[in-house]
């Protein structure tokens, strides 16, 4: 009986060993087949052009980027639109027409032109029966600054409605545009704030806005709260970050436009 049990056990072990050997042989053949017949996945860098781009990216030198940006030339041509066809409101509009390296920023220039000329057309309709006479005045300033490796062109456009009798403004607004001279695209405010103030840029801006409001007696410290959203108007002048709030945005309309320097 013991011999029978021994023989049965031996046969069983031999079967397991043979089964394992067959499993590995068949499995190995299957894996070899799949590896040689599967479609190669697409990886960035497997193409020569991708590799070239990666190599070029590795070679980018911040100093070279800065020099490249500094050497970019831009030009601003003024366009004037003076309209006296309406007896109640006339216009005195000066707008910038911007080009970078002799290439016009056609889309942005058209956007600016449409914004203010359309605004005046609306004002003419709204004021055709006004009691007083008004002038719609638009002017602008242009600044350029090096922020890290970026040359940023900041444009501030002011539009006001002046009561010709009292010589006081009944409307006062500032619209800002900030352009990366390399890409000719408008820059992201968050990116600029991060470059200028580091990772704590949000706290820095919140603190400076609060300090401005409190020090100018616009609100009491325990009554004022403000959280920067990144959607505010901003511009850069003399290497300093300016954040702009229109009338009534923060406190009282009597303060009109608030232009706060963040240092």
mmCIF file of C-alpha atoms in Angstrom:
data_model
loop_
_atom_site.group_PDB
_atom_site.id
_atom_site.type_symbol
_atom_site.label_atom_id
_atom_site.label_comp_id
_atom_site.label_asym_id
_atom_site.label_seq_id
_atom_site.Cartn_x
_atom_site.Cartn_y
_atom_site.Cartn_z
ATOM 1 C CA UNK A 1 0.000 0.000 0.000
ATOM 2 C CA UNK A 2 2.841 2.282 0.827
ATOM 3 C CA UNK A 3 4.435 1.510 -2.570
ATOM 4 C CA UNK A 4 1.216 2.333 -4.361
ATOM 5 C CA UNK A 5 0.904 5.607 -2.517
ATOM 6 C CA UNK A 6 4.539 6.427 -3.302
ATOM 7 C CA UNK A 7 4.047 5.610 -6.981
ATOM 8 C CA UNK A 8 0.895 7.726 -7.209
ATOM 9 C CA UNK A 9 2.584 10.649 -5.526
ATOM 10 C CA UNK A 10 5.554 10.411 -7.877
ATOM 11 C CA UNK A 11 3.355 10.362 -10.969
ATOM 12 C CA UNK A 12 1.438 13.361 -9.668
ATOM 13 C CA UNK A 13 4.642 15.394 -9.074
ATOM 14 C CA UNK A 14 5.950 14.540 -12.528
ATOM 15 C CA UNK A 15 2.699 15.793 -14.044
ATOM 16 C CA UNK A 16 2.960 19.097 -12.235
ATOM 17 C CA UNK A 17 6.567 19.611 -13.375
ATOM 18 C CA UNK A 18 5.706 18.841 -17.004
ATOM 19 C CA UNK A 19 2.711 21.174 -16.797
ATOM 20 C CA UNK A 20 4.834 24.033 -15.484
ATOM 21 C CA UNK A 21 7.435 23.491 -18.221
ATOM 22 C CA UNK A 22 4.749 23.571 -20.901
ATOM 23 C CA UNK A 23 3.198 26.671 -19.320
ATOM 24 C CA UNK A 24 6.481 28.589 -19.445
ATOM 25 C CA UNK A 25 7.275 27.405 -23.002
ATOM 26 C CA UNK A 26 3.834 28.314 -24.349
ATOM 27 C CA UNK A 27 3.695 31.518 -22.341
ATOM 28 C CA UNK A 28 7.144 32.547 -23.552
ATOM 29 C CA UNK A 29 6.204 31.901 -27.174
ATOM 30 C CA UNK A 30 3.010 33.914 -26.738
ATOM 31 C CA UNK A 31 4.815 36.862 -25.142
ATOM 32 C CA UNK A 32 7.487 36.799 -27.841
ATOM 33 C CA UNK A 33 4.764 36.840 -30.508
ATOM 34 C CA UNK A 34 2.892 39.739 -28.884
ATOM 35 C CA UNK A 35 6.033 41.813 -28.423
ATOM 36 C CA UNK A 36 6.979 41.393 -32.064
ATOM 37 C CA UNK A 37 3.526 42.024 -33.470
ATOM 38 C CA UNK A 38 2.009 44.714 -31.259
ATOM 39 C CA UNK A 39 1.738 48.301 -32.543
ATOM 40 C CA UNK A 40 4.456 50.548 -31.201
ATOM 41 C CA UNK A 41 3.041 53.236 -28.846
ATOM 42 C CA UNK A 42 3.638 56.868 -29.774
ATOM 43 C CA UNK A 43 6.057 58.658 -27.487
ATOM 44 C CA UNK A 44 7.158 62.284 -27.668
ATOM 45 C CA UNK A 45 10.754 62.168 -28.764
ATOM 46 C CA UNK A 46 10.680 59.039 -30.947
ATOM 47 C CA UNK A 47 10.461 61.231 -34.034
ATOM 48 C CA UNK A 48 13.602 63.062 -35.133
ATOM 49 C CA UNK A 49 11.795 66.394 -35.176
ATOM 50 C CA UNK A 50 10.586 65.836 -31.589
ATOM 51 C CA UNK A 51 14.107 65.028 -30.461
ATOM 52 C CA UNK A 52 15.350 68.182 -32.158
ATOM 53 C CA UNK A 53 12.793 70.281 -30.339
ATOM 54 C CA UNK A 54 13.674 68.714 -26.986
ATOM 55 C CA UNK A 55 17.372 69.325 -27.564
ATOM 56 C CA UNK A 56 16.666 72.942 -28.483
ATOM 57 C CA UNK A 57 14.564 73.370 -25.334
ATOM 58 C CA UNK A 58 17.430 72.065 -23.226
ATOM 59 C CA UNK A 59 19.755 74.602 -24.828
ATOM 60 C CA UNK A 60 17.544 77.596 -23.973
ATOM 61 C CA UNK A 61 19.555 80.027 -21.895
ATOM 62 C CA UNK A 62 17.687 82.563 -19.706
ATOM 63 C CA UNK A 63 20.287 85.230 -20.473
ATOM 64 C CA UNK A 64 19.829 84.660 -24.210
ATOM 65 C CA UNK A 65 16.043 84.816 -23.771
ATOM 66 C CA UNK A 66 16.382 88.132 -21.963
ATOM 67 C CA UNK A 67 18.670 89.599 -24.623
ATOM 68 C CA UNK A 68 16.305 88.422 -27.356
ATOM 69 C CA UNK A 69 13.360 90.083 -25.637
ATOM 70 C CA UNK A 70 15.284 93.303 -24.968
ATOM 71 C CA UNK A 71 16.191 93.602 -28.641
ATOM 72 C CA UNK A 72 12.606 93.355 -29.834
ATOM 73 C CA UNK A 73 11.385 96.649 -31.249
ATOM 74 C CA UNK A 74 7.830 97.877 -31.087
ATOM 75 C CA UNK A 75 6.089 100.938 -32.403
ATOM 76 C CA UNK A 76 2.931 102.783 -31.419
ATOM 77 C CA UNK A 77 1.197 105.032 -33.938
ATOM 78 C CA UNK A 78 -1.575 107.316 -32.734
ATOM 79 C CA UNK A 79 -4.948 107.403 -34.465
ATOM 80 C CA UNK A 80 -7.310 110.307 -33.830
ATOM 81 C CA UNK A 81 -11.086 110.251 -34.098
ATOM 82 C CA UNK A 82 -12.756 113.608 -33.514
ATOM 83 C CA UNK A 83 -16.507 113.724 -34.072
ATOM 84 C CA UNK A 84 -18.598 116.883 -33.647
ATOM 85 C CA UNK A 85 -21.651 115.703 -35.566
ATOM 86 C CA UNK A 86 -23.753 115.522 -32.389
ATOM 87 C CA UNK A 87 -24.526 118.852 -30.715
ATOM 88 C CA UNK A 88 -24.841 117.312 -27.269
ATOM 89 C CA UNK A 89 -21.723 115.185 -27.192
ATOM 90 C CA UNK A 90 -18.526 115.331 -29.209
ATOM 91 C CA UNK A 91 -15.497 113.074 -29.166
ATOM 92 C CA UNK A 92 -11.770 113.562 -28.746
ATOM 93 C CA UNK A 93 -10.372 110.068 -29.151
ATOM 94 C CA UNK A 94 -6.699 109.132 -29.388
ATOM 95 C CA UNK A 95 -5.989 105.428 -29.764
ATOM 96 C CA UNK A 96 -2.745 103.441 -30.061
ATOM 97 C CA UNK A 97 -2.005 101.328 -33.137
ATOM 98 C CA UNK A 98 0.658 98.820 -32.080
ATOM 99 C CA UNK A 99 3.224 96.869 -34.087
ATOM 100 C CA UNK A 100 6.043 94.567 -32.949
ATOM 101 C CA UNK A 101 9.079 94.032 -35.164
ATOM 102 C CA UNK A 102 7.215 95.856 -37.954
ATOM 103 C CA UNK A 103 4.231 93.470 -37.720
ATOM 104 C CA UNK A 104 0.903 95.067 -36.841
ATOM 105 C CA UNK A 105 -1.069 93.549 -33.976
ATOM 106 C CA UNK A 106 -4.120 93.624 -36.209
ATOM 107 C CA UNK A 107 -6.512 91.726 -33.975
ATOM 108 C CA UNK A 108 -5.720 93.709 -30.837
ATOM 109 C CA UNK A 109 -5.695 97.042 -32.692
ATOM 110 C CA UNK A 110 -9.119 96.269 -34.174
ATOM 111 C CA UNK A 111 -10.454 95.240 -30.776
ATOM 112 C CA UNK A 112 -9.352 98.533 -29.223
ATOM 113 C CA UNK A 113 -10.677 100.626 -32.092
ATOM 114 C CA UNK A 114 -14.072 98.910 -32.082
ATOM 115 C CA UNK A 115 -14.433 99.190 -28.309
ATOM 116 C CA UNK A 116 -14.130 102.974 -28.143
ATOM 117 C CA UNK A 117 -15.740 103.963 -31.423
ATOM 118 C CA UNK A 118 -18.750 101.790 -30.619
ATOM 119 C CA UNK A 119 -18.872 103.313 -27.169
ATOM 120 C CA UNK A 120 -19.092 106.796 -28.652
ATOM 121 C CA UNK A 121 -21.879 105.753 -31.031
ATOM 122 C CA UNK A 122 -23.837 104.495 -28.030
ATOM 123 C CA UNK A 123 -23.203 107.719 -26.122
ATOM 124 C CA UNK A 124 -24.412 109.812 -29.060
ATOM 125 C CA UNK A 125 -27.706 107.968 -29.010
ATOM 126 C CA UNK A 126 -28.073 108.149 -25.243
ATOM 127 C CA UNK A 127 -27.293 111.872 -25.031
ATOM 128 C CA UNK A 128 -29.100 113.252 -28.065
ATOM 129 C CA UNK A 129 -31.643 114.967 -25.787
ATOM 130 C CA UNK A 130 -29.318 115.737 -22.873
ATOM 131 C CA UNK A 131 -29.603 119.044 -21.027
ATOM 132 C CA UNK A 132 -25.856 119.658 -20.959
ATOM 133 C CA UNK A 133 -23.073 119.314 -23.505
ATOM 134 C CA UNK A 134 -20.412 116.632 -23.052
ATOM 135 C CA UNK A 135 -17.120 115.488 -24.505
ATOM 136 C CA UNK A 136 -16.086 111.857 -24.721
ATOM 137 C CA UNK A 137 -12.309 111.830 -24.184
ATOM 138 C CA UNK A 138 -10.037 108.851 -24.789
ATOM 139 C CA UNK A 139 -6.265 108.919 -24.230
ATOM 140 C CA UNK A 140 -3.551 106.357 -23.595
ATOM 141 C CA UNK A 141 -0.089 105.642 -22.198
ATOM 142 C CA UNK A 142 2.426 102.960 -23.192
ATOM 143 C CA UNK A 143 5.139 101.469 -20.968
ATOM 144 C CA UNK A 144 7.644 98.678 -21.539
ATOM 145 C CA UNK A 145 9.360 96.710 -18.797
ATOM 146 C CA UNK A 146 11.671 93.721 -18.495
ATOM 147 C CA UNK A 147 10.185 91.225 -16.054
ATOM 148 C CA UNK A 148 12.602 88.333 -15.656
ATOM 149 C CA UNK A 149 13.149 87.214 -19.287
ATOM 150 C CA UNK A 150 9.975 88.865 -20.585
ATOM 151 C CA UNK A 151 9.641 92.272 -22.194
ATOM 152 C CA UNK A 152 6.090 93.313 -21.447
ATOM 153 C CA UNK A 153 4.402 96.205 -23.221
ATOM 154 C CA UNK A 154 1.682 97.712 -21.025
ATOM 155 C CA UNK A 155 -0.980 99.941 -22.555
ATOM 156 C CA UNK A 156 -3.397 101.925 -20.382
ATOM 157 C CA UNK A 157 -6.394 103.503 -22.098
ATOM 158 C CA UNK A 158 -8.436 106.120 -20.261
ATOM 159 C CA UNK A 159 -11.964 106.984 -21.324
ATOM 160 C CA UNK A 160 -13.898 109.791 -19.692
ATOM 161 C CA UNK A 161 -17.079 111.721 -20.196
ATOM 162 C CA UNK A 162 -16.603 115.375 -19.301
ATOM 163 C CA UNK A 163 -19.403 117.786 -18.562
ATOM 164 C CA UNK A 164 -18.391 120.806 -20.653
ATOM 165 C CA UNK A 165 -20.124 123.242 -18.296
ATOM 166 C CA UNK A 166 -18.762 122.067 -14.957
ATOM 167 C CA UNK A 167 -15.503 120.691 -16.434
ATOM 168 C CA UNK A 168 -15.998 117.608 -14.248
ATOM 169 C CA UNK A 169 -15.920 113.998 -15.327
ATOM 170 C CA UNK A 170 -19.140 112.047 -15.102
ATOM 171 C CA UNK A 171 -17.351 108.822 -16.075
ATOM 172 C CA UNK A 172 -13.741 107.788 -15.574
ATOM 173 C CA UNK A 173 -12.390 104.379 -16.581
ATOM 174 C CA UNK A 174 -9.081 102.675 -17.249
ATOM 175 C CA UNK A 175 -8.677 99.625 -19.466
ATOM 176 C CA UNK A 176 -5.317 97.863 -19.610
ATOM 177 C CA UNK A 177 -3.555 95.606 -22.110
ATOM 178 C CA UNK A 178 -0.293 93.791 -21.368
ATOM 179 C CA UNK A 179 1.569 92.203 -24.276
ATOM 180 C CA UNK A 180 4.460 89.738 -24.320
ATOM 181 C CA UNK A 181 6.795 91.184 -26.965
ATOM 182 C CA UNK A 182 8.063 87.715 -27.977
ATOM 183 C CA UNK A 183 4.680 86.057 -28.573
ATOM 184 C CA UNK A 184 2.698 89.263 -29.329
ATOM 185 C CA UNK A 185 -0.002 87.806 -27.066
ATOM 186 C CA UNK A 186 -1.520 89.285 -23.927
ATOM 187 C CA UNK A 187 0.150 87.936 -20.796
ATOM 188 C CA UNK A 188 -1.514 86.164 -17.906
ATOM 189 C CA UNK A 189 -1.707 88.312 -14.786
ATOM 190 C CA UNK A 190 -1.011 85.352 -12.485
ATOM 191 C CA UNK A 191 2.180 84.493 -14.378
ATOM 192 C CA UNK A 192 3.425 88.082 -14.114
ATOM 193 C CA UNK A 193 2.589 88.322 -10.400
ATOM 194 C CA UNK A 194 4.423 85.056 -9.748
ATOM 195 C CA UNK A 195 7.518 86.321 -11.579
ATOM 196 C CA UNK A 196 7.502 89.608 -9.681
ATOM 197 C CA UNK A 197 6.549 88.516 -6.159
ATOM 198 C CA UNK A 198 7.257 84.799 -5.925
ATOM 199 C CA UNK A 199 4.969 82.039 -4.692
ATOM 200 C CA UNK A 200 3.350 84.277 -2.039
ATOM 201 C CA UNK A 201 2.107 86.759 -4.662
ATOM 202 C CA UNK A 202 -1.559 86.434 -3.605
ATOM 203 C CA UNK A 203 -0.854 87.356 0.005
ATOM 204 C CA UNK A 204 1.400 90.203 -1.154
ATOM 205 C CA UNK A 205 -1.292 91.737 -3.366
ATOM 206 C CA UNK A 206 -4.051 91.274 -0.763
ATOM 207 C CA UNK A 207 -1.923 92.983 1.906
ATOM 208 C CA UNK A 208 -0.953 95.940 -0.306
ATOM 209 C CA UNK A 209 -4.543 96.578 -1.421
ATOM 210 C CA UNK A 210 -5.763 96.493 2.166
ATOM 211 C CA UNK A 211 -2.918 98.773 3.282
ATOM 212 C CA UNK A 212 -3.836 101.292 0.552
ATOM 213 C CA UNK A 213 -7.520 101.344 1.445
ATOM 214 C CA UNK A 214 -6.921 101.657 5.189
ATOM 215 C CA UNK A 215 -4.172 104.292 4.909
ATOM 216 C CA UNK A 216 -6.390 106.437 2.671
ATOM 217 C CA UNK A 217 -9.277 106.244 5.155
ATOM 218 C CA UNK A 218 -11.532 104.484 2.682
ATOM 219 C CA UNK A 219 -12.581 101.834 5.162
ATOM 220 C CA UNK A 220 -11.861 100.655 8.692
ATOM 221 C CA UNK A 221 -9.435 97.772 9.058
ATOM 222 C CA UNK A 222 -11.956 95.511 10.813
ATOM 223 C CA UNK A 223 -14.564 96.189 8.124
ATOM 224 C CA UNK A 224 -12.498 95.658 5.002
ATOM 225 C CA UNK A 225 -11.745 92.353 3.313
ATOM 226 C CA UNK A 226 -10.323 91.724 -0.135
ATOM 227 C CA UNK A 227 -9.190 88.631 -2.003
ATOM 228 C CA UNK A 228 -7.270 88.943 -5.258
ATOM 229 C CA UNK A 229 -8.921 87.021 -8.106
ATOM 230 C CA UNK A 230 -6.445 87.495 -10.964
ATOM 231 C CA UNK A 231 -9.199 89.081 -13.065
ATOM 232 C CA UNK A 232 -8.478 92.659 -12.058
ATOM 233 C CA UNK A 233 -7.038 95.147 -14.528
ATOM 234 C CA UNK A 234 -3.287 95.584 -14.147
ATOM 235 C CA UNK A 235 -0.279 97.125 -15.843
ATOM 236 C CA UNK A 236 3.440 97.560 -15.224
ATOM 237 C CA UNK A 237 5.190 100.915 -15.057
ATOM 238 C CA UNK A 238 8.818 101.549 -14.063
ATOM 239 C CA UNK A 239 9.109 97.902 -13.036
ATOM 240 C CA UNK A 240 6.199 98.186 -10.592
ATOM 241 C CA UNK A 241 2.960 96.219 -10.652
ATOM 242 C CA UNK A 242 -0.205 98.352 -10.707
ATOM 243 C CA UNK A 243 -3.655 96.969 -10.008
ATOM 244 C CA UNK A 244 -6.667 99.031 -11.085
ATOM 245 C CA UNK A 245 -10.191 99.176 -9.697
ATOM 246 C CA UNK A 246 -12.954 101.204 -11.291
ATOM 247 C CA UNK A 247 -15.296 103.482 -9.370
ATOM 248 C CA UNK A 248 -17.245 101.816 -6.624
ATOM 249 C CA UNK A 249 -15.476 98.469 -6.995
ATOM 250 C CA UNK A 250 -13.896 98.540 -3.547
ATOM 251 C CA UNK A 251 -15.453 101.242 -1.414
ATOM 252 C CA UNK A 252 -17.230 104.432 -2.413
ATOM 253 C CA UNK A 253 -17.851 105.877 -5.851
ATOM 254 C CA UNK A 254 -16.443 109.221 -4.716
ATOM 255 C CA UNK A 255 -12.933 107.738 -4.928
ATOM 256 C CA UNK A 256 -13.344 107.086 -8.644
ATOM 257 C CA UNK A 257 -10.599 104.931 -10.152
ATOM 258 C CA UNK A 258 -8.176 103.335 -7.713
ATOM 259 C CA UNK A 259 -4.687 102.737 -9.106
ATOM 260 C CA UNK A 260 -2.729 100.809 -6.472
ATOM 261 C CA UNK A 261 1.007 100.148 -6.755
ATOM 262 C CA UNK A 262 2.157 96.779 -5.411
ATOM 263 C CA UNK A 263 5.780 96.939 -4.252
#
